[in-house]
PDB file of C-alpha atoms and ligand atoms in Angstrom:
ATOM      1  CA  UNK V 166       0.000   0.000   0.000  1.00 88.00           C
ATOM      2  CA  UNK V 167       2.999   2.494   0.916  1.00 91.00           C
ATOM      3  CA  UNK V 168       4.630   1.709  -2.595  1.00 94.00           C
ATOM      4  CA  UNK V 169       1.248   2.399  -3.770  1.00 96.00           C
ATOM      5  CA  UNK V 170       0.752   5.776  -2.600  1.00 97.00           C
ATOM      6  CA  UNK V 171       4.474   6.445  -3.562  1.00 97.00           C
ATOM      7  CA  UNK V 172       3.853   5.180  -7.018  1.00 96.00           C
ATOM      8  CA  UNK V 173       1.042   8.151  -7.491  1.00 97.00           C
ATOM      9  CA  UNK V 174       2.792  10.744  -5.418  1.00 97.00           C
ATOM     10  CA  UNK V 175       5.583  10.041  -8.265  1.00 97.00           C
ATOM     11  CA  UNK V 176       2.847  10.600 -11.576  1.00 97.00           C
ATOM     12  CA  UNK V 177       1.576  13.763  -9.956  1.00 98.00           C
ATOM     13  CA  UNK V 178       3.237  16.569 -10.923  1.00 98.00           C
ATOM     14  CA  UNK V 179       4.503  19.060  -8.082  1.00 97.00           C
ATOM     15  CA  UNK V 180       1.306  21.563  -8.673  1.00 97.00           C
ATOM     16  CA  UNK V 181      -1.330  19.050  -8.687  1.00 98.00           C
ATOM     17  CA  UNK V 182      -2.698  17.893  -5.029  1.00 98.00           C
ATOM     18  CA  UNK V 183      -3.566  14.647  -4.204  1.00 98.00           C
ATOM     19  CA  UNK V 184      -6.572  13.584  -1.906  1.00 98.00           C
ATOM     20  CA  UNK V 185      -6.048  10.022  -0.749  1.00 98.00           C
ATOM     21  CA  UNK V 186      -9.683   8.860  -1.080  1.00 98.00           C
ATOM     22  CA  UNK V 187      -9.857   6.301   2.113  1.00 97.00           C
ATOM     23  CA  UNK V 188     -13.917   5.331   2.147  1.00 96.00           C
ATOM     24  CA  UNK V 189     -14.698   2.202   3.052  1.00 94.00           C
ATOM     25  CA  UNK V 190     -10.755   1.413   4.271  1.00 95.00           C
ATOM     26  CA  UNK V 191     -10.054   1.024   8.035  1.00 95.00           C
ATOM     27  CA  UNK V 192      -8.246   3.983  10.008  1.00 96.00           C
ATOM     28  CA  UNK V 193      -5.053   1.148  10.534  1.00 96.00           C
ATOM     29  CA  UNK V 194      -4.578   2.167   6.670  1.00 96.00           C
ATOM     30  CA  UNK V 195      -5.574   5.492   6.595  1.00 97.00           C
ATOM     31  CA  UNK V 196      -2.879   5.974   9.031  1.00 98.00           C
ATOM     32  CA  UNK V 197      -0.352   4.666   7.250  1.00 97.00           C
ATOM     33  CA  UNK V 198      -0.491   6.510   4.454  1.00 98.00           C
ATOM     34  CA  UNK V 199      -0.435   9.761   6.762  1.00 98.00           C
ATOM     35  CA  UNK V 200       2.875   8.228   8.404  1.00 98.00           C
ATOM     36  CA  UNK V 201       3.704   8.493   4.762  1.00 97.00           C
ATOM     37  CA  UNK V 202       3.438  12.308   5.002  1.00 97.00           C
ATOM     38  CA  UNK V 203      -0.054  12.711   3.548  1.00 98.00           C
ATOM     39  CA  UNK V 204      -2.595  14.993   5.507  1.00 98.00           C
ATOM     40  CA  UNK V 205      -5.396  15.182   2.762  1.00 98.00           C
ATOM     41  CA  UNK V 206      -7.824  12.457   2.546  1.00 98.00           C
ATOM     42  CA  UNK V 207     -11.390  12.095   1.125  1.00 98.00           C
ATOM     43  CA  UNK V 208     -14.605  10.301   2.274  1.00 98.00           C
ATOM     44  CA  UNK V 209     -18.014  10.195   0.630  1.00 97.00           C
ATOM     45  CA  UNK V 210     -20.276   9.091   3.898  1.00 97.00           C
ATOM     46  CA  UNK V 211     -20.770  11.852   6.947  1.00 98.00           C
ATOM     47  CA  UNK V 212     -21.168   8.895   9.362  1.00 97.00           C
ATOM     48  CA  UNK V 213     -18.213   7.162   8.331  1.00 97.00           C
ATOM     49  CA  UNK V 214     -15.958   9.929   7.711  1.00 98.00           C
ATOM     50  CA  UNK V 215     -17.109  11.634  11.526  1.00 98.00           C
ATOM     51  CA  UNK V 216     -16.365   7.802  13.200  1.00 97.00           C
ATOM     52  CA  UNK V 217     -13.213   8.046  11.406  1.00 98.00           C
ATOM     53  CA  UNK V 218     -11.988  11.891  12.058  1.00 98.00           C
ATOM     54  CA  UNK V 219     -12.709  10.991  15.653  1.00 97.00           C
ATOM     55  CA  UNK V 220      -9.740   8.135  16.020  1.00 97.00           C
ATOM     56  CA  UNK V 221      -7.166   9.788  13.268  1.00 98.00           C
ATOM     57  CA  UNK V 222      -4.925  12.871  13.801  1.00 98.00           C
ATOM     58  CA  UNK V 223      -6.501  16.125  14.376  1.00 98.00           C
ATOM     59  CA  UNK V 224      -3.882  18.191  11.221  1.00 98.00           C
ATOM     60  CA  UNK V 225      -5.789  15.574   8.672  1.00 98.00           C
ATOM     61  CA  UNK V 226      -7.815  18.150   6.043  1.00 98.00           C
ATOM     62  CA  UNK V 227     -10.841  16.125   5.512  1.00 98.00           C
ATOM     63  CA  UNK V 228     -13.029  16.727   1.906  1.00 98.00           C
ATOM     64  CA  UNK V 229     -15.950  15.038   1.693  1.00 98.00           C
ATOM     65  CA  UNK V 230     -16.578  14.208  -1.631  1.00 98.00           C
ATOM     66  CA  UNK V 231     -19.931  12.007  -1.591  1.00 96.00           C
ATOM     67  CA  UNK V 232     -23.182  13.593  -1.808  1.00 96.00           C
ATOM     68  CA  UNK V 233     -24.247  15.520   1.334  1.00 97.00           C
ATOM     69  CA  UNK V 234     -27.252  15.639   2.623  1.00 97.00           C
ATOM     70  CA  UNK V 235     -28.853  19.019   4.047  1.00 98.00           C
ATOM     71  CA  UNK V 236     -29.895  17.996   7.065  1.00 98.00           C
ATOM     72  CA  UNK V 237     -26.188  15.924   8.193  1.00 98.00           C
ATOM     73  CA  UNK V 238     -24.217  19.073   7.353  1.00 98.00           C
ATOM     74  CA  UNK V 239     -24.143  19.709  11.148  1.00 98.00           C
ATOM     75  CA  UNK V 240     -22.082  16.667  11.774  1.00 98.00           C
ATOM     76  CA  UNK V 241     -19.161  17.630   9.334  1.00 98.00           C
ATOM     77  CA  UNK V 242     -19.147  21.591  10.006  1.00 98.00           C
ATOM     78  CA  UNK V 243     -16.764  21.721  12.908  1.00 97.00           C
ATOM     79  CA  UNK V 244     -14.048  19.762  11.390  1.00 98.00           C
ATOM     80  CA  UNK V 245     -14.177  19.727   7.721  1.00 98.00           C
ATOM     81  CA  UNK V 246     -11.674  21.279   6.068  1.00 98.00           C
ATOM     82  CA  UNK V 247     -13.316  20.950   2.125  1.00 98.00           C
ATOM     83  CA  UNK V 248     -16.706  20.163   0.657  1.00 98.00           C
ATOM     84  CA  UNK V 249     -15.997  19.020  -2.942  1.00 98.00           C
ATOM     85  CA  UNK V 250     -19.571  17.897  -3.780  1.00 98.00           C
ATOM     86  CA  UNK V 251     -21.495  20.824  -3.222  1.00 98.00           C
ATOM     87  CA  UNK V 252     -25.072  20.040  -6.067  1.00 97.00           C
ATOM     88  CA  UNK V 253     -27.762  22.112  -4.975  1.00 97.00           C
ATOM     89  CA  UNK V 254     -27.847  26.315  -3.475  1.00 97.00           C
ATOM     90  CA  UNK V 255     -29.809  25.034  -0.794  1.00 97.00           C
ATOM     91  CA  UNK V 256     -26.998  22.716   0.261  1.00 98.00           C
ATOM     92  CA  UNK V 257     -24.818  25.402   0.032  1.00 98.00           C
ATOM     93  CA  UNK V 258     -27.183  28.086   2.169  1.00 98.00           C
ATOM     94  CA  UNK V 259     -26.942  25.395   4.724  1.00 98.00           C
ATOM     95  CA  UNK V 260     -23.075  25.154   4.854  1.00 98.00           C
ATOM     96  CA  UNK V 261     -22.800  28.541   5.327  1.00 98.00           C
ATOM     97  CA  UNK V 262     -25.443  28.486   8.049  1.00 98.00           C
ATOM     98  CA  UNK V 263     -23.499  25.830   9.884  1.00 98.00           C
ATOM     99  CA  UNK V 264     -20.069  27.799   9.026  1.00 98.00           C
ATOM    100  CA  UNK V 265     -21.572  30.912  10.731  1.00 98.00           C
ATOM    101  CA  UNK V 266     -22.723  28.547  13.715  1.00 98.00           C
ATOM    102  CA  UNK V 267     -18.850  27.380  14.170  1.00 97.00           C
ATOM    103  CA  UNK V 268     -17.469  30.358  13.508  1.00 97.00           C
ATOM    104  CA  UNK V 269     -15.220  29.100  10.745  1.00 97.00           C
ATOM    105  CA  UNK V 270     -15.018  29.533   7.099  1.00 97.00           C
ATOM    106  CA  UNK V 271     -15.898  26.177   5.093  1.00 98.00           C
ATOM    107  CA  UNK V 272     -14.092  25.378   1.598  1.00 98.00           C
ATOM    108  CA  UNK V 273     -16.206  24.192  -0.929  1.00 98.00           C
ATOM    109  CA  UNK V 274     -15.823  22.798  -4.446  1.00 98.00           C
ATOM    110  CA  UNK V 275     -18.990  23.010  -7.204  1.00 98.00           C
ATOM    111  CA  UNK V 276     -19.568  19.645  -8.371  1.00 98.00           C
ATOM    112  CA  UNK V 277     -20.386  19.997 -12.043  1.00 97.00           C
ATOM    113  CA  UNK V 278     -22.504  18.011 -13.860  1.00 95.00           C
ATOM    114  CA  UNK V 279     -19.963  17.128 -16.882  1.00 94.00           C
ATOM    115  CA  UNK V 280     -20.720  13.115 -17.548  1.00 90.00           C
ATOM    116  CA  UNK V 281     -23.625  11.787 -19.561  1.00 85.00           C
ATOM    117  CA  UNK V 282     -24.456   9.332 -17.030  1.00 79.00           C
ATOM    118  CA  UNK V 283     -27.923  10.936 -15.678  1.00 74.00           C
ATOM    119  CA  UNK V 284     -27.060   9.262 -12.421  1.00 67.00           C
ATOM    120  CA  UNK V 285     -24.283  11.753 -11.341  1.00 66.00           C
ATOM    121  CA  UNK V 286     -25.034  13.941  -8.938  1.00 85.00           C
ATOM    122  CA  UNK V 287     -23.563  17.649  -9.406  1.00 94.00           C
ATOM    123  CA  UNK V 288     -25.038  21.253 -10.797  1.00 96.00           C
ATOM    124  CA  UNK V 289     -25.861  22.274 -14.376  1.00 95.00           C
ATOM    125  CA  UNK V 290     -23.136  24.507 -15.798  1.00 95.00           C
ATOM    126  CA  UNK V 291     -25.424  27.133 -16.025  1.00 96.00           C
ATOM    127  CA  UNK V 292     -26.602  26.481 -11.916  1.00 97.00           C
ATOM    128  CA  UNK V 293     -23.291  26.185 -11.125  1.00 97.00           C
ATOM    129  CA  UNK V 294     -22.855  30.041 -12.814  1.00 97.00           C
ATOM    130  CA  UNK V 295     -25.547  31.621 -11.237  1.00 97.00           C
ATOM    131  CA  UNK V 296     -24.563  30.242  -7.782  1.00 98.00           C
ATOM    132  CA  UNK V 297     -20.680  31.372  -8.408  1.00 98.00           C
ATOM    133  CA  UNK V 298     -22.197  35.362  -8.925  1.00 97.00           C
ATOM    134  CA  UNK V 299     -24.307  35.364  -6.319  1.00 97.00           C
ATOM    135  CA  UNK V 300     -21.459  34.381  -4.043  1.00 98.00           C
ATOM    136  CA  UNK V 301     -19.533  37.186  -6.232  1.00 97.00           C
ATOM    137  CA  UNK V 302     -22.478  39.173  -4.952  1.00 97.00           C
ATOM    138  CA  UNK V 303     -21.793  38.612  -0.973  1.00 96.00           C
ATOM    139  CA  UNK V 304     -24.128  35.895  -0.506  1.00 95.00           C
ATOM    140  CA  UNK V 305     -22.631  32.424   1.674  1.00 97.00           C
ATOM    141  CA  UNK V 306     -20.017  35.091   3.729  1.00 98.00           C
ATOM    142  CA  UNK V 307     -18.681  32.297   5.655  1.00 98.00           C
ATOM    143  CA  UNK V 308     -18.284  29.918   2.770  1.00 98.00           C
ATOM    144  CA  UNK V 309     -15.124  30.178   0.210  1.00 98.00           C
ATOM    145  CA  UNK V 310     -15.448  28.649  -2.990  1.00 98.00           C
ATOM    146  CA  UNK V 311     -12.068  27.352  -4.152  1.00 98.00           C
ATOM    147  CA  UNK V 312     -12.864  25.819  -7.337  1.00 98.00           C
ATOM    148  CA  UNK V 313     -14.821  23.297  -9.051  1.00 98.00           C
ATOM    149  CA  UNK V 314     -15.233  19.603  -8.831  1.00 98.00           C
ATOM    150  CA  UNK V 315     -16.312  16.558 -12.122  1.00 97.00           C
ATOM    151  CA  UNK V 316     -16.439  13.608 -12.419  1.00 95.00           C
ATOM    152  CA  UNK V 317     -16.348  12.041 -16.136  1.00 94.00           C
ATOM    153  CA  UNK V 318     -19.001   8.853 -17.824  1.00 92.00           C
ATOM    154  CA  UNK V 319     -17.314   5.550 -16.771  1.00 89.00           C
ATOM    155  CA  UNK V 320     -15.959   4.584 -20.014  1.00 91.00           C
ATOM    156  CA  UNK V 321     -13.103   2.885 -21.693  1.00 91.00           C
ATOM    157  CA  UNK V 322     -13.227   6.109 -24.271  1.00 93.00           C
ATOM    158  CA  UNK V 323     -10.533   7.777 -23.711  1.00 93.00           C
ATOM    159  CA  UNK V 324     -12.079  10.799 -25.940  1.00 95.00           C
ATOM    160  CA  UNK V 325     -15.410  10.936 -24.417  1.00 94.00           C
ATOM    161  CA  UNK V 326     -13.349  11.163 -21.005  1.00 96.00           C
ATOM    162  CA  UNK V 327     -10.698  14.298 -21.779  1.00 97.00           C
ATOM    163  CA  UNK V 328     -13.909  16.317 -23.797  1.00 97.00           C
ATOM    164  CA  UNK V 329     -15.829  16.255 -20.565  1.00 96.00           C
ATOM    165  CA  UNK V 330     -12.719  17.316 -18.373  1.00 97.00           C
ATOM    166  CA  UNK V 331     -11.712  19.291 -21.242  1.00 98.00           C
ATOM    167  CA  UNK V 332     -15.298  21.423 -21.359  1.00 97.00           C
ATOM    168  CA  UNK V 333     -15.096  21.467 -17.074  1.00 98.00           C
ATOM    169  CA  UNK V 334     -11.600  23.140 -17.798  1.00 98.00           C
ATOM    170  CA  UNK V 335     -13.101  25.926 -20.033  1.00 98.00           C
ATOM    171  CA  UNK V 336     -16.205  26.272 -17.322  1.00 98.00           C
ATOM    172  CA  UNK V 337     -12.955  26.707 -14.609  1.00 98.00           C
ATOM    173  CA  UNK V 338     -11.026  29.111 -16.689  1.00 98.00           C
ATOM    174  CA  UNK V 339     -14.060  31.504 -17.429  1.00 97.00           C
ATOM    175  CA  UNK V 340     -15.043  32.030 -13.585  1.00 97.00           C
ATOM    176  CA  UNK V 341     -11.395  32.153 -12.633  1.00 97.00           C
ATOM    177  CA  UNK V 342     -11.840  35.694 -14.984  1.00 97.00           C
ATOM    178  CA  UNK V 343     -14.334  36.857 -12.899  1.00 95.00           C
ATOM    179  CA  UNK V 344     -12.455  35.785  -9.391  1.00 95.00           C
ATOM    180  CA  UNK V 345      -9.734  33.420  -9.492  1.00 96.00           C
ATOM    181  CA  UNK V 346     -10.466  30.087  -8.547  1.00 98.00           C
ATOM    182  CA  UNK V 347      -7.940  27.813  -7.304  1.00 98.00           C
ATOM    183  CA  UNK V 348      -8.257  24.065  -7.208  1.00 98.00           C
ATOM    184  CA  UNK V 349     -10.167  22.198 -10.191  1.00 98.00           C
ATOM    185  CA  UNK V 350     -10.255  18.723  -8.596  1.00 98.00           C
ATOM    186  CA  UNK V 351     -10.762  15.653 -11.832  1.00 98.00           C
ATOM    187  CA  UNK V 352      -9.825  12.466 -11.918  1.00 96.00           C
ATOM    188  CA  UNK V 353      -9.541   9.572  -9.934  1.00 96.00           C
ATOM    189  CA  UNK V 354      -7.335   6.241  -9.929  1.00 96.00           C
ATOM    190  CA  UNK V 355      -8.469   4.877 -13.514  1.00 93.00           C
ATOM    191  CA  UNK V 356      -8.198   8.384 -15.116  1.00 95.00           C
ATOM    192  CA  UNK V 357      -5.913  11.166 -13.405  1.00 97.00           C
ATOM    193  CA  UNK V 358      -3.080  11.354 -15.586  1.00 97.00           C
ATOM    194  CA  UNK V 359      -6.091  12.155 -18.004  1.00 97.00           C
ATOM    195  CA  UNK V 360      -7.172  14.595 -15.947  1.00 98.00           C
ATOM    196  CA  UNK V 361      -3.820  16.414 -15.338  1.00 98.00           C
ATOM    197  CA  UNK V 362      -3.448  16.946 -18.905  1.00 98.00           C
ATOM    198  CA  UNK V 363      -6.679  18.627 -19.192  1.00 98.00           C
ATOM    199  CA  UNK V 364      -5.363  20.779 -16.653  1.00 98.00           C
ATOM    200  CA  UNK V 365      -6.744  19.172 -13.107  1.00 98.00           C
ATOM    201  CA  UNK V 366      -4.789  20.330 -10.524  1.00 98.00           C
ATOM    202  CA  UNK V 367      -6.553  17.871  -7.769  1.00 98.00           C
ATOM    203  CA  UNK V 368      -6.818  14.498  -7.789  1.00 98.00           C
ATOM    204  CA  UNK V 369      -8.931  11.863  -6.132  1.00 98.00           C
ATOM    205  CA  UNK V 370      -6.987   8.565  -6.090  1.00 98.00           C
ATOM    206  CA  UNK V 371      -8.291   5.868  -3.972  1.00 97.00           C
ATOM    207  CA  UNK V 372      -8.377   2.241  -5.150  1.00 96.00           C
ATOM    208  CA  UNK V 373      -5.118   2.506  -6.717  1.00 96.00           C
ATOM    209  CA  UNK V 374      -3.562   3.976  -3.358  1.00 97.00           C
ATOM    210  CA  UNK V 375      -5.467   1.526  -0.872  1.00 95.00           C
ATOM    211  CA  UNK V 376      -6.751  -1.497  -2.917  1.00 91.00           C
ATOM    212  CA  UNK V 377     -10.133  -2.242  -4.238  1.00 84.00           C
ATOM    213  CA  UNK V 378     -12.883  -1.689  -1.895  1.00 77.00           C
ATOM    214  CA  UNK V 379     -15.164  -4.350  -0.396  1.00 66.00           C
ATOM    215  CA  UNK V 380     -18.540  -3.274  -1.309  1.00 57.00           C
ATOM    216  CA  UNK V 381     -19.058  -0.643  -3.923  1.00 48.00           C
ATOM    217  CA  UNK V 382     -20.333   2.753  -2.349  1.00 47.00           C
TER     218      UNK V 382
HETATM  219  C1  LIG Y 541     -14.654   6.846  -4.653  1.00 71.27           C
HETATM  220  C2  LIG Y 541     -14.435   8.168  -5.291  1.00 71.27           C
HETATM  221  C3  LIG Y 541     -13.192   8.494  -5.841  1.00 71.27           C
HETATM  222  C4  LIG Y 541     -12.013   7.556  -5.876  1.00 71.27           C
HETATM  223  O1  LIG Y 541     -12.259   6.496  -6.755  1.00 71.27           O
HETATM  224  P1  LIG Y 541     -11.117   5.443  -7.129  1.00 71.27           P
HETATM  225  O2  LIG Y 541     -11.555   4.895  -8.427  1.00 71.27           O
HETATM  226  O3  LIG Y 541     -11.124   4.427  -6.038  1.00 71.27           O
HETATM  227  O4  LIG Y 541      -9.841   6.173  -7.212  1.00 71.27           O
HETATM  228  C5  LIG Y 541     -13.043   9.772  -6.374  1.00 71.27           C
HETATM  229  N1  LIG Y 541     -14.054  10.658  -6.385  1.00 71.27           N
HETATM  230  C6  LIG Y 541     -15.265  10.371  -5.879  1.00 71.27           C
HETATM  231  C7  LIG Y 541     -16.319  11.415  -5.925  1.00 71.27           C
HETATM  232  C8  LIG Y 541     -15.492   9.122  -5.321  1.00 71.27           C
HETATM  233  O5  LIG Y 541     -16.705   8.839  -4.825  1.00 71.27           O
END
């Protein structure tokens, strides 16, 4: 598993982060890998990811990166560091609501519908927009929004894969005009290097870092 993680952490190059995504694996391995050095790790369940947070080192930066339910925002607000899968405004009004609560600013990624799947969750381009200027516009003060999050079709086509990363990267460079955004997290153990050269500068590596995962979340 350590030659693993060192195997990615070699691919990646120096400006791209990497979020070790660690659902489903036990803290004995999550650890690990942070002996390793890392400090950035992803989970897509609140439940799982607050049992975990609870046993692990307190410097981890947690992302959740599964979809988030309004109403279990609560649990996550006082320790996440990043909220990558941020689909609807009204998940968002509530992040900021539970920011304000804590006192703390919460980082959040747009997820952005970019795969033809119709089961992905993540905002319309044109949602994700109009949420972006009304944050321009003061609304969510205790939220930051750092950048932009996608997820491409499951596919074996290469080409269907970089357009949809490719089209996300347009989407990040025309808000970035407007204020610049700083992380645009694609790609995940089958297709990061993809990713990178679409211009990803996050990554979301899990099953090639910690194995393949018992039951499919
Ligand atoms: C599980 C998951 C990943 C990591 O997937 P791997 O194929 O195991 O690397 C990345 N992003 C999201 C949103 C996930 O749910």
């Amino acid at each position: 598993m350590t030659d693993n993680y060192k195997n990615i952490l070699s691919k990646l190059p120096s400006h791209v982060e990497l979020v070790a995504v660690s659902k489903t694996h036990p803290v004995e391995m999550i650890q690990q890998i942070y002996d390793q050095g890392q400090k950035v790790f992803g989970e897509n369940k609140v439940q799982e990811l607050v049992e975990k947070q609870l046993l692990l080192p307190k410097d981890i930066q947690w992302h959740l990166i599964g979809h988030l339910q309004t109403n279990k925002v609560k649990y996550i607000a006082p320790f996440i560091n990043t909220i990558q899968s941020v689909d609807s405004e009204k998940l968002l009004e509530e992040i900021d609501k539970q920011a304000e609560k804590y006192k703390r600013k919460i980082k959040v990624l747009l997820q952005v519908k970019i795969a033809e799947e119709k089961t992905k969750f993540g905002l319309e381009i044109h949602e994700a927009k109009e949420i972006f200027q009304e944050y321009l516009n003061g609304k969510f003060p205790n939220i930051e929004i750092k950048g932009l999050m996608g997820m491409a079709t499951f596919t074996d086509d290469k080409n269907q894969v970089k357009k949809e990363f490719t089209l996300l990267k347009q989407i990040f460079d025309k808000m970035s005009l407007q204020r610049k955004l700083e992380t645009l997290s694609m790609g995940m153990s089958d297709d990061f290097p993809v990713a990178i050269e679409c211009g990803a500068n996050s990554v979301r590596v899990g099953s090639a870092i910690f194995g393949h995962r018992n039951y499919n979340l």
